[in-house]
PDB file of C-alpha atoms in Angstrom:
ATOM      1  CA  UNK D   5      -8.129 -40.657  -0.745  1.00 44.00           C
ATOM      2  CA  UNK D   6     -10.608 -38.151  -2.033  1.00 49.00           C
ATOM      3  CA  UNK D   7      -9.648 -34.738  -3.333  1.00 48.00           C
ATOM      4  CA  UNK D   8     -10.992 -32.706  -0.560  1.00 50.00           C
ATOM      5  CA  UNK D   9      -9.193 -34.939   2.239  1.00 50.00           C
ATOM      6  CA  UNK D  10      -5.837 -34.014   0.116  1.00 48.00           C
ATOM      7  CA  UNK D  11      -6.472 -30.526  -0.206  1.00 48.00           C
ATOM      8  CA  UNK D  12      -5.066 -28.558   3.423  1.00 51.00           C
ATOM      9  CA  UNK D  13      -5.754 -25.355   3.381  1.00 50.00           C
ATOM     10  CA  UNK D  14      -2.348 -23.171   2.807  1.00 53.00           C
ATOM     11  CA  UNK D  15      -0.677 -25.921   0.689  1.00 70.00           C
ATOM     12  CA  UNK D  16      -0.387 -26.633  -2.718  1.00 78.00           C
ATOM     13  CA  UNK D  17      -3.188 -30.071  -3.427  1.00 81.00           C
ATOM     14  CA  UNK D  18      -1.757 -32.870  -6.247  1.00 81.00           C
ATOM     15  CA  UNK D  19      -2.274 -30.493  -8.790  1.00 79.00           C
ATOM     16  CA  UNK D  20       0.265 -27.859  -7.374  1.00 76.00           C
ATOM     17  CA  UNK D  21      -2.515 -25.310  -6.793  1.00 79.00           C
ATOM     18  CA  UNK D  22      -2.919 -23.270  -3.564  1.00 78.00           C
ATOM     19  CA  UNK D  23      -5.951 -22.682  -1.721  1.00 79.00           C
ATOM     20  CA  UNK D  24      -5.573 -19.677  -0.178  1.00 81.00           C
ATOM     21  CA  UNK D  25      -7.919 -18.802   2.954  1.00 84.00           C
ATOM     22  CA  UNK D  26     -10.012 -15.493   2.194  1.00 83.00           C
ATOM     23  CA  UNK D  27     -11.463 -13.417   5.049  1.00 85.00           C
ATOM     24  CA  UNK D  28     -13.171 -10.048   5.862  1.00 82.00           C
ATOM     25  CA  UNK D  29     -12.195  -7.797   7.917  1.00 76.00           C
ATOM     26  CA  UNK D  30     -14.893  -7.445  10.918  1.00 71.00           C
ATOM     27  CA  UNK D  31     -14.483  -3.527  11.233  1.00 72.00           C
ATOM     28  CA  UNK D  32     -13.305  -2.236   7.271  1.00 77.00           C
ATOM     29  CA  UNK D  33     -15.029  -5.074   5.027  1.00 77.00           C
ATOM     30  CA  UNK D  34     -11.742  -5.254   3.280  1.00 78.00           C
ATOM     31  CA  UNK D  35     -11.106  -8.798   2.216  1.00 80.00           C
ATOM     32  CA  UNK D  36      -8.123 -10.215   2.455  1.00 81.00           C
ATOM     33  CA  UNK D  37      -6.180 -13.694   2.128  1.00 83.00           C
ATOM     34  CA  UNK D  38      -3.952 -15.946   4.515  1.00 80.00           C
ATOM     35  CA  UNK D  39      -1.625 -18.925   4.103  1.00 78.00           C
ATOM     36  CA  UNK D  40      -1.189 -17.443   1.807  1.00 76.00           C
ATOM     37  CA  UNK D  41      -1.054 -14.867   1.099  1.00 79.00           C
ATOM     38  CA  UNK D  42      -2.245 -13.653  -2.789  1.00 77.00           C
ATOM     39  CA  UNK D  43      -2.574 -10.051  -2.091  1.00 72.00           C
ATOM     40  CA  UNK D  44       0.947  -8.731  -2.308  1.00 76.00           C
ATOM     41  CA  UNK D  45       2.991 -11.263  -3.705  1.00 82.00           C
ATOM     42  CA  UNK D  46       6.198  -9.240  -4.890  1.00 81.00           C
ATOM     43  CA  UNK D  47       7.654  -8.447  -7.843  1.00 82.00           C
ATOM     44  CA  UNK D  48      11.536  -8.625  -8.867  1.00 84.00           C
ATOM     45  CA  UNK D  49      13.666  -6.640  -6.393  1.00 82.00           C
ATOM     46  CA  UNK D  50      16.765  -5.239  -8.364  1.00 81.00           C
ATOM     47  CA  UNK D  51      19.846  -3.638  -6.952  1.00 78.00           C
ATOM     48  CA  UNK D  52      22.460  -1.680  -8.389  1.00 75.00           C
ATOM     49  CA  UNK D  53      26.406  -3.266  -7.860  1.00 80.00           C
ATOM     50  CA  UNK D  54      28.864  -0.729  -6.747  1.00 82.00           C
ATOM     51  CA  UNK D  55      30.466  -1.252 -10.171  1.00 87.00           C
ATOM     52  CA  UNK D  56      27.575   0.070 -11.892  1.00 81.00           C
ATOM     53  CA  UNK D  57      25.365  -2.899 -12.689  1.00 86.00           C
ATOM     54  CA  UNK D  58      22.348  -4.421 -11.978  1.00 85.00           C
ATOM     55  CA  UNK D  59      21.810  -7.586  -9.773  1.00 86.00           C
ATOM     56  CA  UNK D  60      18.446  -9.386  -8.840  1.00 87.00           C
ATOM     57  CA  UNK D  61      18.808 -10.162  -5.898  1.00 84.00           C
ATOM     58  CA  UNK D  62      14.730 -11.207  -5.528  1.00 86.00           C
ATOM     59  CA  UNK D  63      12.851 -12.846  -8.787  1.00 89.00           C
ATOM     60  CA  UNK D  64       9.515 -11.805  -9.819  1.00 89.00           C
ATOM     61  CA  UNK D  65       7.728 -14.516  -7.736  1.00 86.00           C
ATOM     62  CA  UNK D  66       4.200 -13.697  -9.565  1.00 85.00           C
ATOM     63  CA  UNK D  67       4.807 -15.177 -12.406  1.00 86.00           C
ATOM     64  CA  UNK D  68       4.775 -18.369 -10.383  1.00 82.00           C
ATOM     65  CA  UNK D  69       0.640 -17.839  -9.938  1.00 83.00           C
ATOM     66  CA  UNK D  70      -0.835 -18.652 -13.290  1.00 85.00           C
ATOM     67  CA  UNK D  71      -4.461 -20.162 -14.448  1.00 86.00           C
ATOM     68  CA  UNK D  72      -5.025 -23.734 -15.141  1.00 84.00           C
ATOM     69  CA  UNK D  73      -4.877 -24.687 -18.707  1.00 88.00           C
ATOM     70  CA  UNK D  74      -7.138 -23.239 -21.028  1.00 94.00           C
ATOM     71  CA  UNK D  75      -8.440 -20.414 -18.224  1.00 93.00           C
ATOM     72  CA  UNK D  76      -7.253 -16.850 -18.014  1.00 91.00           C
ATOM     73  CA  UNK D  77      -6.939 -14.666 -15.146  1.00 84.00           C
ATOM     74  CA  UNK D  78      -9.720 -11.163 -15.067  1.00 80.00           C
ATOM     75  CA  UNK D  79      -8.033  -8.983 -13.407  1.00 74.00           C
ATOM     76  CA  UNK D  80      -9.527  -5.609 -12.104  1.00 72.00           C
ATOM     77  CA  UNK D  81      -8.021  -2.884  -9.669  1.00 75.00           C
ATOM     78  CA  UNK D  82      -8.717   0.844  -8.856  1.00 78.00           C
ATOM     79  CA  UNK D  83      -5.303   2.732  -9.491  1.00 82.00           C
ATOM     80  CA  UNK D  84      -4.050   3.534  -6.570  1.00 90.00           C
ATOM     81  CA  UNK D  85      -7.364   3.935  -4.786  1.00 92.00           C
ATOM     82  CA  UNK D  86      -6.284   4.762  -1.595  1.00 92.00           C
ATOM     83  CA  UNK D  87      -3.831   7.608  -2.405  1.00 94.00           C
ATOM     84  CA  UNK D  88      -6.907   8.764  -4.215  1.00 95.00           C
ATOM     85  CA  UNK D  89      -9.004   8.654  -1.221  1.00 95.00           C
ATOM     86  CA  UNK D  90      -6.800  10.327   0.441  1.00 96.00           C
ATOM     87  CA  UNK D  91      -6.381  13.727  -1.748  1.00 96.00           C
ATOM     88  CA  UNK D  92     -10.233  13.643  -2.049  1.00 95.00           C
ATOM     89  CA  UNK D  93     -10.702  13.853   2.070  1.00 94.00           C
ATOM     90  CA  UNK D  94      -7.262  15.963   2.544  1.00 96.00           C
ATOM     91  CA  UNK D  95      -7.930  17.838  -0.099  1.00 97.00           C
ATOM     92  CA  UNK D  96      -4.253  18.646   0.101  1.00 97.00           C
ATOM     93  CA  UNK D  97      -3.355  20.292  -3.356  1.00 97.00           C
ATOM     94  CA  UNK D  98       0.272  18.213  -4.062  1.00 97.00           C
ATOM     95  CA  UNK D  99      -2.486  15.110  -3.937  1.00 97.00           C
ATOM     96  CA  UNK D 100      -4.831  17.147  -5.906  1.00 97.00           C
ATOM     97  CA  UNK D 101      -2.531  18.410  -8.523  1.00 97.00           C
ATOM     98  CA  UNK D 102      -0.989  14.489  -9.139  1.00 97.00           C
ATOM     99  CA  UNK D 103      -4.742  12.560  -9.762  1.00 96.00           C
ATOM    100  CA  UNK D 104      -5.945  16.193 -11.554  1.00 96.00           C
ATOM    101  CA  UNK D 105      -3.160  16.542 -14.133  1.00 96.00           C
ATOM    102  CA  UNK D 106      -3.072  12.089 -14.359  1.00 94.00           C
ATOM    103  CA  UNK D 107       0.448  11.986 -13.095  1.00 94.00           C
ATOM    104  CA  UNK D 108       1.668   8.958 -11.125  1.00 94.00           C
ATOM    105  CA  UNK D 109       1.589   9.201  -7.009  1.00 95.00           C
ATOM    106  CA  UNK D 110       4.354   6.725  -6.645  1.00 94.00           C
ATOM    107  CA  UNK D 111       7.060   8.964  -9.199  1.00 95.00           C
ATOM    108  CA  UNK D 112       6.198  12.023  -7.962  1.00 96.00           C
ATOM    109  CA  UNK D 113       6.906  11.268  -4.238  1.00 95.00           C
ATOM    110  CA  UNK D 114      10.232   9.844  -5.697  1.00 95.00           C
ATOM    111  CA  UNK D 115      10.928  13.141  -6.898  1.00 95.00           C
ATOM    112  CA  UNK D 116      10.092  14.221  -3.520  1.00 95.00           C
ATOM    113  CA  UNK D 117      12.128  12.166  -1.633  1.00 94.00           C
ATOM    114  CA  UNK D 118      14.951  11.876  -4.423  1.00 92.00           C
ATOM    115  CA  UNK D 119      15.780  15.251  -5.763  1.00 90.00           C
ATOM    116  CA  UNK D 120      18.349  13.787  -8.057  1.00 92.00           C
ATOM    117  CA  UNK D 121      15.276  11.509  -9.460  1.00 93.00           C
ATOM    118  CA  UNK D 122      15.113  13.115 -13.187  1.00 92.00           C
ATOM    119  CA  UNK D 123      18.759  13.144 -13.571  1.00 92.00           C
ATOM    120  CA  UNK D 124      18.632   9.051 -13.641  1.00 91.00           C
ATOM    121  CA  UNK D 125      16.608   9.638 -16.640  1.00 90.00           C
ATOM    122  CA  UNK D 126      17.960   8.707 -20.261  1.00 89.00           C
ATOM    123  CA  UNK D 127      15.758  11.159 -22.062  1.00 86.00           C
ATOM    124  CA  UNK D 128      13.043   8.912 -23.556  1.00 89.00           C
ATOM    125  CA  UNK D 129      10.211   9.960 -21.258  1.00 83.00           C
ATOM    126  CA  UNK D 130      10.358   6.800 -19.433  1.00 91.00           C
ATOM    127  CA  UNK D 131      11.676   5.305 -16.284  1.00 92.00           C
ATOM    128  CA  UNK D 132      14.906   3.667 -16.445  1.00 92.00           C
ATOM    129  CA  UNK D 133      15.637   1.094 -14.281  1.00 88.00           C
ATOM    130  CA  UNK D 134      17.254   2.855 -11.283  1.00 90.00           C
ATOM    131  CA  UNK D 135      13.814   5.401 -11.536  1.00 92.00           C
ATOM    132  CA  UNK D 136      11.392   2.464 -11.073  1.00 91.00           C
ATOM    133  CA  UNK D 137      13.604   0.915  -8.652  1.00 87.00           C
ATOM    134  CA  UNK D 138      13.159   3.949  -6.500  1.00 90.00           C
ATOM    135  CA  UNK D 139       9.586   4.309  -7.156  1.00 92.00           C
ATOM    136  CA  UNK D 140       9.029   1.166  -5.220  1.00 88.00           C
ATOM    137  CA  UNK D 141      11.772   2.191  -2.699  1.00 87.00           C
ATOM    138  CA  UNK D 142       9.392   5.103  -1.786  1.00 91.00           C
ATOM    139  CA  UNK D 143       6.436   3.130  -2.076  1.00 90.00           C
ATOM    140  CA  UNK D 144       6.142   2.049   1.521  1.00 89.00           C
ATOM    141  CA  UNK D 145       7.598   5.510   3.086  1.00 90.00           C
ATOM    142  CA  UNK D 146       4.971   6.791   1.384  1.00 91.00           C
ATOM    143  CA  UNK D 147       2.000   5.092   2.602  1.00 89.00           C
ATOM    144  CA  UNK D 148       3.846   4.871   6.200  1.00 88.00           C
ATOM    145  CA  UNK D 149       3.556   8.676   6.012  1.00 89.00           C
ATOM    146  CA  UNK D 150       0.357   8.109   5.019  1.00 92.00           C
ATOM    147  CA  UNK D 151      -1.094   6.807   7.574  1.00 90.00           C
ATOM    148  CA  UNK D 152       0.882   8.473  10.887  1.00 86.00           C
ATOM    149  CA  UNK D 153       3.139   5.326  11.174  1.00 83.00           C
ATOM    150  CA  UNK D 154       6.426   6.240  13.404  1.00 86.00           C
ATOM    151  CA  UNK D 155       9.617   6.071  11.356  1.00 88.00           C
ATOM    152  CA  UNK D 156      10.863   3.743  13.730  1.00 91.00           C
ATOM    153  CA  UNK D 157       8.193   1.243  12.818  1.00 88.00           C
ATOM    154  CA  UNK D 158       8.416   1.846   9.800  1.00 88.00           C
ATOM    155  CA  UNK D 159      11.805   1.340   9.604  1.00 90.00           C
ATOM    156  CA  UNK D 160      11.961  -2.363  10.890  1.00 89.00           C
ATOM    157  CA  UNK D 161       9.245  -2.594   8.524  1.00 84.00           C
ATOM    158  CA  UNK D 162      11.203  -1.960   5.653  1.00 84.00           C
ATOM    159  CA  UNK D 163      14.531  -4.371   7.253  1.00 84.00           C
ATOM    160  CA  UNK D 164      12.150  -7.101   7.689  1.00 81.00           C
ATOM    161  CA  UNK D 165      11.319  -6.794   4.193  1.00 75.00           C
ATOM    162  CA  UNK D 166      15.243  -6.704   2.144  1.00 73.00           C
ATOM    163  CA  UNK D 167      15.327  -3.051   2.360  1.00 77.00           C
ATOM    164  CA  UNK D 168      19.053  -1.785   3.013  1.00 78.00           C
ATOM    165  CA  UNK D 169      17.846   1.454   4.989  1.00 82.00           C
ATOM    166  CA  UNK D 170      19.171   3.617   8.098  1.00 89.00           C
ATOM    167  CA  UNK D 171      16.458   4.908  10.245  1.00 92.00           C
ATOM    168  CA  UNK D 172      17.746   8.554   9.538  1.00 93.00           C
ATOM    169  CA  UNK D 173      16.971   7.984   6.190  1.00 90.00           C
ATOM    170  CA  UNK D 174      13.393   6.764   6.731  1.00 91.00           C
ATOM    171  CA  UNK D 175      13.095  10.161   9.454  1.00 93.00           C
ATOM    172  CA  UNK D 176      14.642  12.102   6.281  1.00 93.00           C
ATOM    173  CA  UNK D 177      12.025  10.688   3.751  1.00 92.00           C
ATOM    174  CA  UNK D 178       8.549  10.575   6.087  1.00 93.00           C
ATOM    175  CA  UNK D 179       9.367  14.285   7.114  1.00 93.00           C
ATOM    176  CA  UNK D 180      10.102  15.446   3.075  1.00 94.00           C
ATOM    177  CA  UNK D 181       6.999  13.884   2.569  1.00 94.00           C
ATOM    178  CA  UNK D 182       5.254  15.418   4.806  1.00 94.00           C
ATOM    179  CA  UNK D 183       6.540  18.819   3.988  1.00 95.00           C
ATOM    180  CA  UNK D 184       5.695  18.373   0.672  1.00 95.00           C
ATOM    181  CA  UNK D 185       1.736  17.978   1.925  1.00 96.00           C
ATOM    182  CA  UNK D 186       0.302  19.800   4.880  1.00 96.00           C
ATOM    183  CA  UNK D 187      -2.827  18.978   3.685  1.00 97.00           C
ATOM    184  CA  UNK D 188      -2.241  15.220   4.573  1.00 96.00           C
ATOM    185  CA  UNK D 189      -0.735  16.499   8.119  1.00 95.00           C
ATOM    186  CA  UNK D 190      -3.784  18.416   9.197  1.00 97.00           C
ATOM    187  CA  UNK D 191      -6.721  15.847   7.950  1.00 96.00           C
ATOM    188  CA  UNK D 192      -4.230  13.472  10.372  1.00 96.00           C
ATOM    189  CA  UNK D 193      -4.489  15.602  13.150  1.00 95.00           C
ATOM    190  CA  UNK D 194      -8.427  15.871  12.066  1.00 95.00           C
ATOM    191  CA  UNK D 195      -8.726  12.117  12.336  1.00 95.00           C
ATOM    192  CA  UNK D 196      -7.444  11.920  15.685  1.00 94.00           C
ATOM    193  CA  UNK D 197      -9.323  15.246  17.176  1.00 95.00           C
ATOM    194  CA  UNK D 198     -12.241  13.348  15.684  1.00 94.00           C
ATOM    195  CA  UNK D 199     -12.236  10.402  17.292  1.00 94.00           C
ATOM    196  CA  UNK D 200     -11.032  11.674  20.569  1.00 94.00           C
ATOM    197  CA  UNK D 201     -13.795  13.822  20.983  1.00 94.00           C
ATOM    198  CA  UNK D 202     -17.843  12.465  22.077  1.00 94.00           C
ATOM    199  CA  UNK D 203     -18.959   9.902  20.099  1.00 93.00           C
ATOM    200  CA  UNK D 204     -15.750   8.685  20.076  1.00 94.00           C
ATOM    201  CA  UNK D 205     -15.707   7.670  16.344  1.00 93.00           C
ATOM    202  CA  UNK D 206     -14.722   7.283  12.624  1.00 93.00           C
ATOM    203  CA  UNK D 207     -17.316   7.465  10.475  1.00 91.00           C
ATOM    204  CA  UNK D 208     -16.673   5.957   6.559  1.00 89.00           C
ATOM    205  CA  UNK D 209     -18.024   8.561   3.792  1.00 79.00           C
ATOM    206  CA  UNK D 210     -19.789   5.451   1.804  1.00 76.00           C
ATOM    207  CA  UNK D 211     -22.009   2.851   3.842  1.00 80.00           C
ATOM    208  CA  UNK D 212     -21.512   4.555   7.196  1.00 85.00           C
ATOM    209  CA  UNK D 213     -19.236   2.466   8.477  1.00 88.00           C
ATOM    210  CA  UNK D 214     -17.806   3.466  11.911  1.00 89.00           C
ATOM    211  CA  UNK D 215     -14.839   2.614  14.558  1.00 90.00           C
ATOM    212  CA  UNK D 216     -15.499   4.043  17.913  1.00 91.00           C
ATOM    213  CA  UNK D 217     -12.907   4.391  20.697  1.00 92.00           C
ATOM    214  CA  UNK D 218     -14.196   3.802  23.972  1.00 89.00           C
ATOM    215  CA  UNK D 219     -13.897   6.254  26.455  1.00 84.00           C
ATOM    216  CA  UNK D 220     -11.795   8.588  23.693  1.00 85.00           C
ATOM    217  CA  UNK D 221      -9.238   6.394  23.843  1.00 90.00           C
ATOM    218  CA  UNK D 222      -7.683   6.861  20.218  1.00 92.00           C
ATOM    219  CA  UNK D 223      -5.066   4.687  18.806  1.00 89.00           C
ATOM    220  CA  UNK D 224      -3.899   7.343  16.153  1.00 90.00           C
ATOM    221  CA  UNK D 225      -3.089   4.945  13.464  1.00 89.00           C
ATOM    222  CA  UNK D 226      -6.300   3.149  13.741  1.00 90.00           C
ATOM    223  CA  UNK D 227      -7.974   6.338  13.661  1.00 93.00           C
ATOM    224  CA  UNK D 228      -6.401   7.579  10.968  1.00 94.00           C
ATOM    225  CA  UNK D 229      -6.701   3.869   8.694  1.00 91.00           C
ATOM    226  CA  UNK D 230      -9.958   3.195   9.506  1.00 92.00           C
ATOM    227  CA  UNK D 231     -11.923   6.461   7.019  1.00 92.00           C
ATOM    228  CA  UNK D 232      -9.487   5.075   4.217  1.00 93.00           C
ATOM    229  CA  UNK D 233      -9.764   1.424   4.171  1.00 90.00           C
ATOM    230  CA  UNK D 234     -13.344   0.984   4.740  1.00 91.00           C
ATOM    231  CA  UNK D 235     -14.145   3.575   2.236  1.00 92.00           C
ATOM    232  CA  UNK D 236     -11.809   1.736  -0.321  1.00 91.00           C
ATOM    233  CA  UNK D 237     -13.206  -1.538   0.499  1.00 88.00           C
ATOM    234  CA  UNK D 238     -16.810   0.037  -0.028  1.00 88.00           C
ATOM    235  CA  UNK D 239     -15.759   1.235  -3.458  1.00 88.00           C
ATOM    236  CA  UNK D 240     -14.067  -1.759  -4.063  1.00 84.00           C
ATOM    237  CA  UNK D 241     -17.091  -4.152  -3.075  1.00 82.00           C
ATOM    238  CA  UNK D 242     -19.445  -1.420  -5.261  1.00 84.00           C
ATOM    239  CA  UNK D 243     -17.243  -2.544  -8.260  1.00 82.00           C
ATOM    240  CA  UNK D 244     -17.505  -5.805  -8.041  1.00 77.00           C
ATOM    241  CA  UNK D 245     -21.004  -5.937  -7.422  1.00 80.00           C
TER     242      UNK D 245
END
């Protein structure tokens, strides 16, 4: 048969590559991919043995996405755009301090949320492995703060995903966070006031955007996503225009 009635979309073709299905979203613009899914493929996920060593106990499954012979991957992302975006329309000053002074979001809400975080250190200035393993622990607390997520959620979240969590650790680490930055907590609150009051919408800083609630009935997450995403996709289109 010919190549294109081999090819299914979602399965690798005779050649072993995958053809993913690419979509935008109708209300942020922010493109994604299904079946599958190319857009957060994970890395190795390492775990320390009670004895003291180290066990991989999930391989580093990008390294199984590589270019055809004689082609190279161009790769181009904005560091940790959204986390930007949200210190620039917080304005909350932890935020503001960490993209000011070019320190690194994801490390310094480990510190946050691990106070023993710099005493895992050997000295040398950089992460060992036990530091970066936690700076992806607190990745997705982080962003579940974020965005107004409840802990519960957030916790079945993480389960579904490997994590070996309690939920009153995930309570512990969203309300640290948020401790740590009002800022974040009131431009929440801001978000939802916002919507819930006449028009009934969320306006994006860039294009214009918007997300309107009918009636002022405000999903708070939504409300609070929407400004974000749309305004990273915007940037994010911008750049590769």
């Amino acid at each position: 048969p010919a190549r294109d009635e081999i090819v299914c979309d979602g399965y690798a073709d005779d050649d072993d590559r995958v053809h993913s299905l690419w979509s935008i979203h109708k209300s942020t613009g922010r493109v994604a991919s299904s079946e599958m899914t190319f857009g957060n493929v994970p890395k190795a996920k390492i775990k320390k043995q009670a004895d003291g060593t180290f066990k991989v106990i999930r391989p580093n499954l990008r390294r199984v996405v590589v270019a055809p012979r004689r082609r190279v991957f161009v790769e181009f992302d904005f560091s940790q755009l959204e986390a930007r975006i949200i210190a620039y329309l917080s304005q909350d000053p932890f935020l503001l301090d960490v993209f000011a002074n070019g320190k690194d979001i994801h490390t310094e809400c480990a510190r946050v949320v691990f106070p023993q975080f710099d005493l895992l250190g050997d000295g040398s200035g950089k992460l060992t492995k036990i530091q970066k393993q936690l700076r992806d622990n607190v990745k997705p607390l982080e962003y579940g703060a974020f965005y107004g997520g409840s802990p519960e959620t957030l916790w079945k979240n993480l389960l579904k995903e490997g994590y070996q969590l309690k939920l009153e650790d995930v309570v512990k680490a969203v309300t640290t966070l948020m401790q740590r930055m009002p800022g974040v907590v009131t431009w929440q609150r801001r978000c939802v006031y916002t919507a819930s009051q006449p028009p009934y919408e969320i306006r994006e800083q860039k294009y214009g955007r918007r997300r309107t609630f009918p009636l002022g009935q405000v999903d708070q997450n939504e409300a609070i996503n929407f400004g974000v995403q749309s305004f990273a996709a915007s940037l994010m289109d911008t750049g590769m225009i």
